[in-house]
C-alpha cells in the first residue's frame, strides 16, 4: 500500500487511472441526475421544483464535511508541521467552498417559487452565508502570505478558529430567528421522507461524498506539485 | 503563578504605552462617535425607532472600531522589533496574549462606557435603569471581541494588506458576539428591563471557547 499523501503516489497512479476514476464519477452523477428527475416521485405540494432538493440538501452536508476535513488538516498541521496536512487543508476548504456555493445558489432557486422570496435571514441560510465568508477569508489569507511555512501555520490556526465558530454562529442565529423547515432527514418524530425519495436522497449524498473525495484528491495532487516546485525553486535560488 | 505575574507586568506595559500617547483610545472614541452620529442620517431617530435599531447600531460601531483598534496590537511590536524580546521575557507566550487582550478589553470597555451616555442622550434611550447590567454586557462583549481580535491581529500582522485583512478575518467570526450582545443590550433598553441571562451565558460560552483556543494555539502564532 503506497502512501496516498506522498506526491510521488500521484505519478504512480498514472493519468489513465485518474481519467477512469473521473469517468466513474461522471457516470454516477448521471445516474443520480436521472434518479432525481425520473425515479423520485413528484412532491405533492411543491411539485417538480422540489427535485432540486436532491442536489441542495446533500451539498450542504458535504460542504460541512469538507470543512470538517479542512479542520482536521489544520489541526494535524499545527501539531506535526508536515506540509501534506496544509495541502489537505487548502484542498478541502476549496472543495467545501464549491459545495457551499452550490448550496447558496440552489437555495434561492428553490425558495422563490415555494416561499415566494429569494432569500430570508433564517438560521441555516445565514449560517451558510457566514460559513462562505469565513472560508473565503481563509483562502484570501493564504494568498496574502509569501512564506509557505508561515502561510500554512497561520492559515491553519485561522481555519481552526473559523471551524470552532460554526456551532456558535448556528446556535446564536437559531435562538434569534428561524424559518427554514425543521430537519426532514434525521429530524424529530413525525418528520421523514417518502421511501423512494429517501433512497434517492442518500444515493445523492453518497455520490457527492465520492465527488468530494475525488475533487479533494485532485486538488491535493495539484497543491503537492506546487509545493514541490516551490521547494525546487528555493533550492535553485540557494545554490 | 508565573503566568499571572508575567501577565500583570505586561499589562502594565501595555497600559503605560497607551496612557503616554493616548492615541489609540482617542481615535477609537472619536471613531465610534462618528459612526453613531452618521447612523442618525440612515433612519428616523425617534424614540421607538432608536430602541429598535440602537443596540445593533451601537454594537456594529463597536465591532468596526475594534477591528481598527486591534490593528496595532501586534504590528507595533513587529515594527519596533520588540516581539522577539517580548517572547524571550516570558516563559509562557500565553501571557503576552493575556496581557494584550486584557488591555484591549479595558480600552474597549472604557470607550463603550464613555459613549453609552452620549448615545443615550443623542437617541433618547434611557440607560440608567439598567446601567450596571449594561456594563456587564459590554464587558462580556468586549472580552469576546478582544480574545478573537487579539489572536487575529497576530495573524494579520504577518500578512500583506494587513489593514484590510484584519476586519475581513475578524468580522464574520464575530457574528455570534454581534447577535448576542445586540440582543442582550436590546433587552436592557426597554422600559422594564430584565437581565438577559441566556445571551450572557452565550457570550460566556463564546469567550471560553476562544480563550481556550488561544491558550492552546496562540503560542504558535508568535514563532519566529
mmCIF file of N, CA, C and O in Angstrom, chain A residues 75 78-79 81 130 133-134 137-138 140-141 143-146 150 153-154 157-158 160-162 164-165 168-169 171-173 175-176, chain B residues 148 151-152 155 158-161 165 168-169 172-176 179 183 198-199 202 205-206 209-210 213-214 217 220-221 223-224:
data_model
loop_
_atom_site.group_PDB
_atom_site.id
_atom_site.type_symbol
_atom_site.label_atom_id
_atom_site.label_comp_id
_atom_site.label_asym_id
_atom_site.label_seq_id
_atom_site.Cartn_x
_atom_site.Cartn_y
_atom_site.Cartn_z
ATOM 1 N N UNK A 75 -5.629 21.101 12.172
ATOM 2 C CA UNK A 75 -5.158 20.627 13.482
ATOM 3 C C UNK A 75 -3.891 19.800 13.309
ATOM 4 O O UNK A 75 -2.898 20.011 14.014
ATOM 5 N N UNK A 78 -0.819 21.919 12.581
ATOM 6 C CA UNK A 78 -0.274 22.653 13.721
ATOM 7 C C UNK A 78 0.579 21.728 14.587
ATOM 8 O O UNK A 78 1.638 22.126 15.073
ATOM 9 N N UNK A 79 0.146 20.484 14.747
ATOM 10 C CA UNK A 79 0.889 19.599 15.642
ATOM 11 C C UNK A 79 2.038 18.850 14.969
ATOM 12 O O UNK A 79 3.018 18.529 15.620
ATOM 13 N N UNK A 81 3.392 19.753 11.635
ATOM 14 C CA UNK A 81 4.136 20.629 10.727
ATOM 15 C C UNK A 81 4.560 19.917 9.448
ATOM 16 O O UNK A 81 5.585 20.245 8.850
ATOM 17 N N UNK A 130 -22.427 32.926 6.372
ATOM 18 C CA UNK A 130 -21.285 33.247 7.236
ATOM 19 C C UNK A 130 -20.153 32.246 7.002
ATOM 20 O O UNK A 130 -18.978 32.621 6.932
ATOM 21 N N UNK A 133 -18.377 33.180 3.946
ATOM 22 C CA UNK A 133 -17.499 34.328 4.191
ATOM 23 C C UNK A 133 -16.243 33.908 4.961
ATOM 24 O O UNK A 133 -15.132 34.333 4.643
ATOM 25 N N UNK A 134 -16.433 33.052 5.981
ATOM 26 C CA UNK A 134 -15.302 32.612 6.800
ATOM 27 C C UNK A 134 -14.258 31.904 5.943
ATOM 28 O O UNK A 134 -13.066 32.166 6.052
ATOM 29 N N UNK A 137 -12.438 34.137 3.572
ATOM 30 C CA UNK A 137 -11.358 34.824 4.285
ATOM 31 C C UNK A 137 -10.157 33.905 4.461
ATOM 32 O O UNK A 137 -9.011 34.338 4.324
ATOM 33 N N UNK A 138 -10.439 32.637 4.766
ATOM 34 C CA UNK A 138 -9.353 31.658 4.940
ATOM 35 C C UNK A 138 -8.520 31.555 3.663
ATOM 36 O O UNK A 138 -7.298 31.598 3.693
ATOM 37 N N UNK A 140 -8.415 33.712 1.209
ATOM 38 C CA UNK A 140 -7.820 35.012 0.922
ATOM 39 C C UNK A 140 -6.547 35.216 1.744
ATOM 40 O O UNK A 140 -5.536 35.690 1.226
ATOM 41 N N UNK A 141 -6.635 34.839 3.019
ATOM 42 C CA UNK A 141 -5.470 34.951 3.896
ATOM 43 C C UNK A 141 -4.285 34.199 3.297
ATOM 44 O O UNK A 141 -3.151 34.676 3.318
ATOM 45 N N UNK A 143 -3.549 33.747 0.247
ATOM 46 C CA UNK A 143 -2.913 34.413 -0.895
ATOM 47 C C UNK A 143 -2.056 35.588 -0.447
ATOM 48 O O UNK A 143 -1.311 36.129 -1.245
ATOM 49 N N UNK A 144 -2.188 35.991 0.827
ATOM 50 C CA UNK A 144 -1.505 37.201 1.264
ATOM 51 C C UNK A 144 -0.263 36.929 2.108
ATOM 52 O O UNK A 144 0.282 37.842 2.712
ATOM 53 N N UNK A 145 0.153 35.679 2.198
ATOM 54 C CA UNK A 145 1.374 35.352 2.929
ATOM 55 C C UNK A 145 2.321 34.634 1.984
ATOM 56 O O UNK A 145 1.935 33.658 1.332
ATOM 57 N N UNK A 146 3.571 35.148 1.901
ATOM 58 C CA UNK A 146 4.516 34.591 0.935
ATOM 59 C C UNK A 146 5.128 33.272 1.389
ATOM 60 O O UNK A 146 5.033 32.265 0.710
ATOM 61 N N UNK A 150 5.001 29.755 7.003
ATOM 62 C CA UNK A 150 4.233 30.763 7.734
ATOM 63 C C UNK A 150 2.771 30.732 7.286
ATOM 64 O O UNK A 150 1.853 30.737 8.088
ATOM 65 N N UNK A 153 1.006 27.722 8.665
ATOM 66 C CA UNK A 153 0.742 27.780 10.103
ATOM 67 C C UNK A 153 -0.364 28.765 10.445
ATOM 68 O O UNK A 153 -1.338 28.413 11.133
ATOM 69 N N UNK A 154 -0.257 29.995 9.939
ATOM 70 C CA UNK A 154 -1.260 30.968 10.380
ATOM 71 C C UNK A 154 -2.619 30.693 9.750
ATOM 72 O O UNK A 154 -3.647 30.898 10.385
ATOM 73 N N UNK A 157 -4.266 27.998 11.842
ATOM 74 C CA UNK A 157 -4.848 28.483 13.099
ATOM 75 C C UNK A 157 -6.130 29.266 12.820
ATOM 76 O O UNK A 157 -7.128 29.119 13.528
ATOM 77 N N UNK A 158 -6.125 30.051 11.739
ATOM 78 C CA UNK A 158 -7.380 30.737 11.392
ATOM 79 C C UNK A 158 -8.470 29.723 11.052
ATOM 80 O O UNK A 158 -9.631 29.888 11.445
ATOM 81 N N UNK A 160 -8.835 26.751 12.237
ATOM 82 C CA UNK A 160 -9.339 26.176 13.490
ATOM 83 C C UNK A 160 -10.332 27.129 14.143
ATOM 84 O O UNK A 160 -11.429 26.740 14.546
ATOM 85 N N UNK A 161 -9.968 28.409 14.197
ATOM 86 C CA UNK A 161 -10.874 29.412 14.778
ATOM 87 C C UNK A 161 -12.189 29.454 13.999
ATOM 88 O O UNK A 161 -13.263 29.521 14.588
ATOM 89 N N UNK A 162 -12.083 29.421 12.679
ATOM 90 C CA UNK A 162 -13.289 29.512 11.849
ATOM 91 C C UNK A 162 -14.208 28.321 12.114
ATOM 92 O O UNK A 162 -15.423 28.479 12.262
ATOM 93 N N UNK A 164 -14.355 26.409 14.790
ATOM 94 C CA UNK A 164 -14.909 26.492 16.147
ATOM 95 C C UNK A 164 -16.090 27.464 16.199
ATOM 96 O O UNK A 164 -16.986 27.337 17.032
ATOM 97 N N UNK A 165 -16.061 28.421 15.284
ATOM 98 C CA UNK A 165 -17.110 29.440 15.271
ATOM 99 C C UNK A 165 -18.429 28.889 14.732
ATOM 100 O O UNK A 165 -19.490 29.417 15.041
ATOM 101 N N UNK A 168 -21.193 28.036 17.140
ATOM 102 C CA UNK A 168 -21.605 29.254 17.845
ATOM 103 C C UNK A 168 -22.475 30.135 16.953
ATOM 104 O O UNK A 168 -23.484 30.679 17.402
ATOM 105 N N UNK A 169 -22.073 30.247 15.685
ATOM 106 C CA UNK A 169 -22.883 31.037 14.756
ATOM 107 C C UNK A 169 -24.262 30.402 14.643
ATOM 108 O O UNK A 169 -25.296 31.072 14.763
ATOM 109 N N UNK A 171 -25.839 28.339 16.678
ATOM 110 C CA UNK A 171 -26.596 28.453 17.920
ATOM 111 C C UNK A 171 -27.185 29.840 18.096
ATOM 112 O O UNK A 171 -28.360 30.003 18.415
ATOM 113 N N UNK A 172 -26.349 30.860 17.834
ATOM 114 C CA UNK A 172 -26.824 32.229 18.075
ATOM 115 C C UNK A 172 -27.959 32.584 17.124
ATOM 116 O O UNK A 172 -28.949 33.185 17.530
ATOM 117 N N UNK A 173 -27.838 32.192 15.861
ATOM 118 C CA UNK A 173 -28.892 32.572 14.916
ATOM 119 C C UNK A 173 -30.144 31.746 15.178
ATOM 120 O O UNK A 173 -31.260 32.224 15.039
ATOM 121 N N UNK A 175 -31.291 30.702 17.989
ATOM 122 C CA UNK A 175 -32.016 31.307 19.109
ATOM 123 C C UNK A 175 -32.740 32.552 18.687
ATOM 124 O O UNK A 175 -33.749 32.932 19.245
ATOM 125 N N UNK A 176 -32.160 33.178 17.702
ATOM 126 C CA UNK A 176 -32.554 34.522 17.353
ATOM 127 C C UNK A 176 -33.783 34.474 16.456
ATOM 128 O O UNK A 176 -34.804 35.061 16.746
ATOM 129 N N UNK B 148 -10.797 37.137 20.294
ATOM 130 C CA UNK B 148 -10.618 36.766 18.895
ATOM 131 C C UNK B 148 -9.773 37.815 18.172
ATOM 132 O O UNK B 148 -8.906 37.465 17.372
ATOM 133 N N UNK B 151 -5.990 37.520 18.823
ATOM 134 C CA UNK B 151 -5.423 36.377 18.098
ATOM 135 C C UNK B 151 -5.296 36.715 16.616
ATOM 136 O O UNK B 151 -4.259 36.475 15.995
ATOM 137 N N UNK B 152 -6.350 37.288 16.049
ATOM 138 C CA UNK B 152 -6.323 37.548 14.612
ATOM 139 C C UNK B 152 -5.396 38.701 14.250
ATOM 140 O O UNK B 152 -4.882 38.744 13.139
ATOM 141 N N UNK B 155 -2.288 37.209 13.595
ATOM 142 C CA UNK B 155 -2.286 36.568 12.276
ATOM 143 C C UNK B 155 -2.105 37.610 11.174
ATOM 144 O O UNK B 155 -1.228 37.493 10.325
ATOM 145 N N UNK B 158 1.165 39.310 10.106
ATOM 146 C CA UNK B 158 2.179 38.580 9.348
ATOM 147 C C UNK B 158 1.854 38.481 7.866
ATOM 148 O O UNK B 158 2.521 37.765 7.129
ATOM 149 N N UNK B 159 0.789 39.155 7.435
ATOM 150 C CA UNK B 159 0.384 39.045 6.034
ATOM 151 C C UNK B 159 0.483 40.396 5.342
ATOM 152 O O UNK B 159 0.658 41.426 5.988
ATOM 153 N N UNK B 160 0.345 40.373 4.023
ATOM 154 C CA UNK B 160 0.259 41.629 3.287
ATOM 155 C C UNK B 160 -1.151 42.196 3.422
ATOM 156 O O UNK B 160 -2.056 41.477 3.840
ATOM 157 N N UNK B 161 -1.360 43.441 3.067
ATOM 158 C CA UNK B 161 -2.679 44.074 3.096
ATOM 159 C C UNK B 161 -3.320 43.967 4.468
ATOM 160 O O UNK B 161 -4.519 43.802 4.609
ATOM 161 N N UNK B 165 -7.085 43.210 5.923
ATOM 162 C CA UNK B 165 -7.278 41.796 6.224
ATOM 163 C C UNK B 165 -7.901 41.579 7.596
ATOM 164 O O UNK B 165 -8.780 40.725 7.747
ATOM 165 N N UNK B 168 -11.593 41.824 7.727
ATOM 166 C CA UNK B 168 -12.139 40.762 6.886
ATOM 167 C C UNK B 168 -12.127 39.419 7.610
ATOM 168 O O UNK B 168 -13.055 38.625 7.516
ATOM 169 N N UNK B 169 -11.041 39.163 8.345
ATOM 170 C CA UNK B 169 -10.943 37.901 9.074
ATOM 171 C C UNK B 169 -11.828 37.934 10.313
ATOM 172 O O UNK B 169 -12.459 36.945 10.684
ATOM 173 N N UNK B 172 -16.624 38.337 10.206
ATOM 174 C CA UNK B 172 -17.521 37.168 10.126
ATOM 175 C C UNK B 172 -17.423 36.269 11.355
ATOM 176 O O UNK B 172 -18.418 35.684 11.784
ATOM 177 N N UNK B 173 -16.219 36.211 11.936
ATOM 178 C CA UNK B 173 -16.024 35.382 13.120
ATOM 179 C C UNK B 173 -16.826 35.920 14.309
ATOM 180 O O UNK B 173 -17.193 35.178 15.215
ATOM 181 N N UNK B 174 -17.103 37.222 14.277
ATOM 182 C CA UNK B 174 -17.761 37.852 15.417
ATOM 183 C C UNK B 174 -19.285 37.841 15.319
ATOM 184 O O UNK B 174 -19.957 38.424 16.178
ATOM 185 N N UNK B 175 -19.826 37.190 14.295
ATOM 186 C CA UNK B 175 -21.283 37.124 14.156
ATOM 187 C C UNK B 175 -21.993 36.755 15.463
ATOM 188 O O UNK B 175 -22.936 37.444 15.863
ATOM 189 N N UNK B 176 -21.560 35.678 16.158
ATOM 190 C CA UNK B 176 -22.264 35.323 17.399
ATOM 191 C C UNK B 176 -22.202 36.428 18.455
ATOM 192 O O UNK B 176 -23.192 36.672 19.146
ATOM 193 N N UNK B 179 -24.698 39.217 17.516
ATOM 194 C CA UNK B 179 -26.093 38.848 17.792
ATOM 195 C C UNK B 179 -26.358 38.852 19.296
ATOM 196 O O UNK B 179 -27.304 39.484 19.774
ATOM 197 N N UNK B 183 -28.745 41.556 21.221
ATOM 198 C CA UNK B 183 -29.980 41.094 21.859
ATOM 199 C C UNK B 183 -29.968 41.416 23.353
ATOM 200 O O UNK B 183 -30.979 41.846 23.914
ATOM 201 N N UNK B 198 -29.741 34.352 29.288
ATOM 202 C CA UNK B 198 -29.406 33.384 28.236
ATOM 203 C C UNK B 198 -28.347 33.933 27.277
ATOM 204 O O UNK B 198 -27.400 33.239 26.922
ATOM 205 N N UNK B 199 -28.495 35.224 26.910
ATOM 206 C CA UNK B 199 -27.495 35.793 25.992
ATOM 207 C C UNK B 199 -26.161 36.007 26.681
ATOM 208 O O UNK B 199 -25.104 35.864 26.063
ATOM 209 N N UNK B 202 -24.497 32.825 26.645
ATOM 210 C CA UNK B 202 -23.969 32.571 25.305
ATOM 211 C C UNK B 202 -22.651 33.298 25.093
ATOM 212 O O UNK B 202 -21.685 32.727 24.576
ATOM 213 N N UNK B 205 -19.977 31.506 26.841
ATOM 214 C CA UNK B 205 -19.541 30.319 26.098
ATOM 215 C C UNK B 205 -18.582 30.719 24.986
ATOM 216 O O UNK B 205 -17.526 30.090 24.801
ATOM 217 N N UNK B 206 -18.918 31.784 24.246
ATOM 218 C CA UNK B 206 -18.039 32.258 23.171
ATOM 219 C C UNK B 206 -16.669 32.607 23.729
ATOM 220 O O UNK B 206 -15.635 32.181 23.203
ATOM 221 N N UNK B 209 -14.724 29.428 24.772
ATOM 222 C CA UNK B 209 -14.259 28.630 23.625
ATOM 223 C C UNK B 209 -13.011 29.259 23.007
ATOM 224 O O UNK B 209 -11.985 28.595 22.813
ATOM 225 N N UNK B 210 -13.065 30.565 22.745
ATOM 226 C CA UNK B 210 -11.936 31.170 22.040
ATOM 227 C C UNK B 210 -10.754 31.458 22.956
ATOM 228 O O UNK B 210 -9.609 31.459 22.496
ATOM 229 N N UNK B 213 -9.042 28.195 22.864
ATOM 230 C CA UNK B 213 -8.342 28.027 21.586
ATOM 231 C C UNK B 213 -7.074 28.865 21.563
ATOM 232 O O UNK B 213 -6.028 28.409 21.094
ATOM 233 N N UNK B 214 -7.160 30.069 22.102
ATOM 234 C CA UNK B 214 -5.995 30.952 22.126
ATOM 235 C C UNK B 214 -4.912 30.381 23.037
ATOM 236 O O UNK B 214 -3.720 30.429 22.721
ATOM 237 N N UNK B 217 -3.400 27.400 21.004
ATOM 238 C CA UNK B 217 -2.717 27.618 19.730
ATOM 239 C C UNK B 217 -1.983 28.945 19.629
ATOM 240 O O UNK B 217 -1.229 29.154 18.685
ATOM 241 N N UNK B 220 1.887 29.365 18.919
ATOM 242 C CA UNK B 220 2.422 29.073 17.582
ATOM 243 C C UNK B 220 2.430 30.313 16.701
ATOM 244 O O UNK B 220 3.193 30.399 15.751
ATOM 245 N N UNK B 221 1.523 31.255 17.019
ATOM 246 C CA UNK B 221 1.446 32.465 16.190
ATOM 247 C C UNK B 221 2.638 33.377 16.411
ATOM 248 O O UNK B 221 2.913 34.247 15.601
ATOM 249 N N UNK B 223 5.765 32.285 16.882
ATOM 250 C CA UNK B 223 7.023 31.655 16.492
ATOM 251 C C UNK B 223 7.761 32.530 15.499
ATOM 252 O O UNK B 223 7.157 33.128 14.631
ATOM 253 N N UNK B 224 9.076 32.544 15.663
ATOM 254 C CA UNK B 224 9.873 33.347 14.710
ATOM 255 C C UNK B 224 10.143 32.544 13.458
ATOM 256 O O UNK B 224 10.401 31.371 13.502
#
